[in-house]
Tab-separated table of C-alpha atoms in Angstrom:
chain	number	residue	atom	x	y	z
T	1	PRO	CA	119.419	126.461	114.015
T	2	SER	CA	116.471	128.536	112.640
T	3	LEU	CA	114.818	128.455	109.328
T	4	VAL	CA	113.149	131.607	107.926
T	5	PRO	CA	111.772	131.002	104.427
T	6	ALA	CA	110.850	133.856	102.213
T	7	ILE	CA	107.302	134.531	101.116
T	8	GLY	CA	106.719	132.519	97.895
T	9	ARG	CA	109.105	129.869	96.833
T	10	ASP	CA	112.436	129.474	98.670
T	11	ALA	CA	115.211	126.922	98.991
T	12	LEU	CA	117.261	126.867	102.173
T	13	ALA	CA	120.430	124.945	103.004
T	14	TYR	CA	120.069	122.832	106.199
T	15	GLU	CA	122.448	120.535	107.973
T	16	ASP	CA	121.082	118.338	110.681
T	17	ASP	CA	123.197	118.320	113.798
T	18	ARG	CA	123.524	114.498	113.760
T	19	HIS	CA	124.666	114.360	110.126
T	20	PRO	CA	127.441	116.802	109.705
T	21	GLY	CA	128.719	117.094	106.194
T	22	ARG	CA	125.419	115.623	104.734
T	23	PRO	CA	123.520	118.694	103.489
T	24	LEU	CA	119.817	118.857	102.962
T	25	THR	CA	117.819	121.396	101.007
T	26	ILE	CA	114.462	122.640	102.489
T	27	HIS	CA	112.264	123.678	99.599
T	28	THR	CA	109.401	125.884	100.884
T	29	TYR	CA	106.393	127.667	99.656
T	30	ARG	CA	105.048	130.424	102.005
T	31	PRO	CA	101.797	132.149	101.008
T	32	ALA	CA	101.807	135.825	101.855
T	33	ALA	CA	98.641	135.152	103.966
T	34	HIS	CA	100.258	132.405	106.085
T	35	GLY	CA	100.682	133.176	109.810
T	36	PRO	CA	102.291	131.281	112.652
T	37	ASP	CA	98.947	129.729	113.633
T	38	ASP	CA	98.086	128.428	110.134
T	39	PRO	CA	98.817	124.828	109.075
T	40	VAL	CA	102.193	123.413	107.994
T	41	ILE	CA	102.583	120.446	105.571
T	42	LEU	CA	105.738	118.411	105.315
T	43	VAL	CA	106.034	116.992	101.793
T	44	GLN	CA	108.418	114.103	101.106
T	45	HIS	CA	109.623	113.613	97.468
T	46	GLY	CA	110.116	110.409	95.445
T	47	VAL	CA	113.009	108.667	93.993
T	48	LYS	CA	114.121	111.575	91.771
T	49	ARG	CA	114.904	113.508	94.915
T	50	ASN	CA	112.991	116.547	93.468
T	51	GLY	CA	111.658	118.216	96.473
T	52	ASP	CA	111.296	121.409	94.539
T	53	ASP	CA	108.746	119.814	92.114
T	54	TYR	CA	106.935	118.318	95.060
T	55	ARG	CA	106.818	121.745	96.718
T	56	ASP	CA	105.371	123.142	93.535
T	57	PHE	CA	102.638	120.564	93.354
T	58	TRP	CA	101.278	121.906	96.604
T	59	ILE	CA	101.264	125.675	95.727
T	60	GLU	CA	97.555	125.833	94.651
T	61	ALA	CA	96.500	124.073	97.838
T	62	ALA	CA	98.859	126.341	99.858
T	63	GLU	CA	97.195	129.516	98.536
T	64	LYS	CA	93.706	128.138	99.095
T	65	HIS	CA	94.360	126.875	102.615
T	66	ARG	CA	97.227	129.051	103.899
T	67	LEU	CA	99.608	126.177	104.061
T	68	LEU	CA	103.319	126.491	104.646
T	69	VAL	CA	104.774	123.838	102.447
T	70	VAL	CA	108.041	122.326	103.609
T	71	ALA	CA	109.821	119.765	101.419
T	72	THR	CA	112.968	118.387	103.036
T	73	THR	CA	114.970	117.110	100.195
T	74	PHE	CA	117.557	114.275	100.583
T	75	GLY	CA	119.926	114.755	97.576
T	76	ASP	CA	121.482	111.730	96.053
T	77	ALA	CA	125.060	112.837	96.767
T	78	ALA	CA	124.826	113.019	100.500
T	79	TRP	CA	121.941	110.510	100.903
T	80	PRO	CA	122.578	107.790	98.348
T	81	LYS	CA	120.359	104.930	97.408
T	82	PRO	CA	117.004	103.736	99.009
T	83	GLU	CA	118.981	102.658	102.174
T	84	SER	CA	119.699	106.363	103.149
T	85	TYR	CA	116.288	107.741	102.259
T	86	ASN	CA	113.383	105.359	101.865
T	87	ASN	CA	114.769	102.961	104.557
T	88	GLY	CA	115.889	105.834	106.810
T	89	GLY	CA	119.600	104.894	107.205
T	90	VAL	CA	118.367	102.369	109.790
T	91	ILE	CA	120.595	99.498	108.785
T	92	GLY	CA	124.243	100.416	108.586
T	93	ALA	CA	127.563	98.668	107.796
T	94	GLY	CA	127.619	94.956	108.543
T	95	ALA	CA	123.762	94.931	108.821
T	96	ALA	CA	124.022	96.693	112.194
T	97	VAL	CA	121.057	98.775	113.397
T	98	THR	CA	122.248	102.368	113.622
T	99	PRO	CA	121.429	104.707	116.622
T	100	ARG	CA	117.770	105.699	116.523
T	101	GLU	CA	118.477	109.457	116.764
T	102	GLY	CA	120.486	109.283	113.581
T	103	TRP	CA	117.611	107.817	111.396
T	104	ALA	CA	116.537	110.014	108.555
T	105	TYR	CA	112.996	109.934	109.923
T	106	ALA	CA	114.134	111.743	113.015
T	107	ILE	CA	115.178	114.776	111.014
T	108	LEU	CA	111.826	116.094	110.277
T	109	PRO	CA	110.918	117.113	113.906
T	110	ARG	CA	114.239	118.992	114.006
T	111	VAL	CA	113.212	120.798	110.749
T	112	VAL	CA	109.970	121.744	112.409
T	113	GLU	CA	111.883	123.040	115.527
T	114	ALA	CA	113.978	125.247	113.229
T	115	LEU	CA	110.903	126.692	111.724
T	116	ARG	CA	109.584	127.457	115.147
T	117	ALA	CA	112.848	129.082	116.107
T	118	GLY	CA	112.459	131.188	113.027
T	119	GLY	CA	109.018	132.344	114.025
T	120	LEU	CA	107.293	130.687	111.123
T	121	THR	CA	105.019	128.512	113.234
T	122	ARG	CA	103.809	128.048	116.688
T	123	ARG	CA	101.470	125.077	115.992
T	124	GLY	CA	101.970	122.029	118.079
T	125	LYS	CA	101.245	119.663	115.165
T	126	VAL	CA	101.863	119.535	111.444
T	127	ARG	CA	100.734	117.389	108.518
T	128	LEU	CA	102.854	114.926	106.701
T	129	PHE	CA	102.585	113.556	103.057
T	130	GLY	CA	104.912	111.460	101.100
T	131	HIS	CA	104.597	109.884	97.565
T	132	SER	CA	106.311	106.836	96.104
T	133	ALA	CA	109.833	106.674	97.686
T	134	GLY	CA	108.433	109.415	100.029
T	135	GLY	CA	105.463	107.113	100.773
T	136	GLN	CA	107.981	104.561	101.790
T	137	PHE	CA	109.792	107.165	103.961
T	138	VAL	CA	106.546	108.328	105.562
T	139	HIS	CA	105.026	105.054	106.578
T	140	ARG	CA	108.350	103.802	107.920
T	141	LEU	CA	108.617	107.060	109.889
T	142	MET	CA	105.175	106.314	111.353
T	143	ALA	CA	106.141	102.734	112.083
T	144	THR	CA	109.212	103.699	114.069
T	145	GLN	CA	108.898	107.293	115.449
T	146	ASP	CA	106.771	109.200	117.937
T	147	HIS	CA	103.522	110.397	116.460
T	148	SER	CA	102.866	113.430	118.623
T	149	LEU	CA	104.094	115.945	116.028
T	150	TYR	CA	101.705	114.807	113.280
T	151	GLU	CA	97.999	115.832	113.116
T	152	ALA	CA	97.375	114.138	109.700
T	153	VAL	CA	99.465	111.686	107.650
T	154	ALA	CA	99.074	110.341	104.180
T	155	CYS	CA	101.461	108.121	102.121
T	156	GLY	CA	100.815	107.798	98.406
T	157	ASN	CA	101.771	104.834	96.217
T	158	PRO	CA	104.874	103.365	97.950
T	159	GLY	CA	106.637	100.779	95.808
T	160	TRP	CA	106.547	98.387	98.700
T	161	TYR	CA	105.773	98.280	102.457
T	162	THR	CA	107.288	97.546	105.757
T	163	LEU	CA	104.846	95.104	107.244
T	164	PRO	CA	103.402	95.387	110.805
T	165	THR	CA	105.140	92.308	112.141
T	166	LEU	CA	108.050	91.682	114.341
T	167	ASP	CA	108.684	88.219	112.719
T	168	ARG	CA	110.565	89.731	109.597
T	169	ALA	CA	113.669	91.877	109.706
T	170	PHE	CA	113.548	95.586	108.751
T	171	PRO	CA	112.745	96.889	106.194
T	172	GLU	CA	110.357	93.997	105.276
T	173	GLY	CA	109.050	94.024	108.826
T	174	LEU	CA	109.990	95.637	112.105
T	175	GLY	CA	112.081	92.740	113.541
T	176	GLY	CA	115.489	93.513	115.015
T	177	LEU	CA	114.835	97.131	115.834
T	178	GLY	CA	114.098	96.548	119.503
T	179	MET	CA	110.400	97.096	119.106
T	180	ASP	CA	107.549	95.094	120.768
T	181	GLU	CA	103.821	94.553	120.164
T	182	ALA	CA	102.981	97.754	122.062
T	183	ASP	CA	104.917	99.740	119.332
T	184	LEU	CA	103.016	97.789	116.636
T	185	ALA	CA	99.730	98.841	118.365
T	186	ARG	CA	100.733	102.396	118.634
T	187	TRP	CA	101.486	102.450	114.842
T	188	LEU	CA	98.247	100.624	113.876
T	189	GLY	CA	96.284	102.939	116.145
T	190	TYR	CA	97.173	106.032	114.129
T	191	PRO	CA	94.674	106.945	111.342
T	192	MET	CA	97.281	107.016	108.560
T	193	THR	CA	95.816	107.393	105.018
T	194	ILE	CA	97.112	105.202	102.246
T	195	LEU	CA	96.524	106.606	98.749
T	196	ALA	CA	96.485	103.907	96.097
T	197	GLY	CA	95.775	104.691	92.377
T	198	ASP	CA	93.622	102.045	90.793
T	199	GLN	CA	95.523	102.657	87.542
T	200	ASP	CA	98.896	102.352	89.223
T	201	ILE	CA	99.175	98.765	87.889
T	202	SER	CA	102.296	98.775	85.732
T	203	THR	CA	104.581	95.816	86.306
T	204	THR	CA	107.414	97.290	84.027
T	205	ASP	CA	107.885	100.633	85.794
T	206	GLU	CA	111.630	101.098	86.098
T	207	HIS	CA	111.135	102.334	89.659
T	208	LEU	CA	108.930	99.539	90.866
T	209	PRO	CA	110.802	97.569	93.558
T	210	ARG	CA	111.438	93.901	92.387
T	211	ASN	CA	113.151	92.492	95.470
T	212	ALA	CA	111.688	89.163	96.599
T	213	GLU	CA	110.058	90.854	99.678
T	214	ALA	CA	108.383	93.429	97.451
T	215	LEU	CA	107.095	90.869	94.907
T	216	ALA	CA	105.655	88.794	97.841
T	217	GLN	CA	103.346	91.641	98.384
T	218	GLY	CA	101.874	91.720	94.805
T	219	PRO	CA	102.843	92.520	91.280
T	220	THR	CA	101.775	96.275	91.361
T	221	ARG	CA	101.744	99.165	93.720
T	222	TYR	CA	97.998	99.002	93.805
T	223	ALA	CA	97.991	95.361	94.786
T	224	ARG	CA	100.689	95.948	97.344
T	225	ALA	CA	98.671	98.725	98.984
T	226	HIS	CA	95.834	96.319	99.538
T	227	PHE	CA	98.179	93.565	100.773
T	228	PHE	CA	99.620	95.992	103.381
T	229	HIS	CA	96.199	97.291	104.344
T	230	ASP	CA	94.699	93.847	104.749
T	231	MET	CA	97.517	92.715	106.893
T	232	ALA	CA	97.415	95.828	109.034
T	233	ARG	CA	93.716	95.352	109.613
T	234	ARG	CA	94.353	91.708	110.785
T	235	GLU	CA	97.143	92.717	113.027
T	236	ALA	CA	95.158	95.667	114.520
T	237	ALA	CA	92.311	93.170	115.276
T	238	ARG	CA	94.696	90.764	116.904
T	239	LEU	CA	96.145	93.468	119.099
T	240	GLY	CA	92.814	94.883	119.957
């Protein structure tokens, strides 16, 4: 398939080949000045599944830097609950690991291919940003997927983290997915930026995960970011 977003705001229906009957909406912003050699930023929304708002947050930067903004939106109806989006659909019925090519994280490279097919970009790499539930999506994508498509990656204020260890089952860790220490080293070797607001310290936010695994990482998003970062530094040092 090809995607050809209009100049300005657009919203395009998209269905991934591996997920028939589970539509996605690609919310885009294309500056009039954007050409196929200019940057592309993939933007992943939070728990409200409001990719249109997240697209709009980037318009000022898009105009300033000639960015094509692409917000792949996983609607609640077709992609229910955190298991489908934040956690990528990795764990299926009966706690079985689903086929890797069907994970939600693997959809984004196919969206980029559709943009290439539409002539919107010929760049080899794109940028990736996710916030809150989208921050969960983005760092789990980086933990489990090939990095070669991404030239810069930032995750902002995830509610909790998948830890860089094989000793705990996914999504708390990376155990059970067939990964090894070389995969850990590959992830930890990528310069992923973690954005953590020092006032993001609510313990009563309705969207703050309170499962035992999340609470073990700290009482707030800010604390959990530091917990994750500290563990990642230790593991990176251990792995050289």
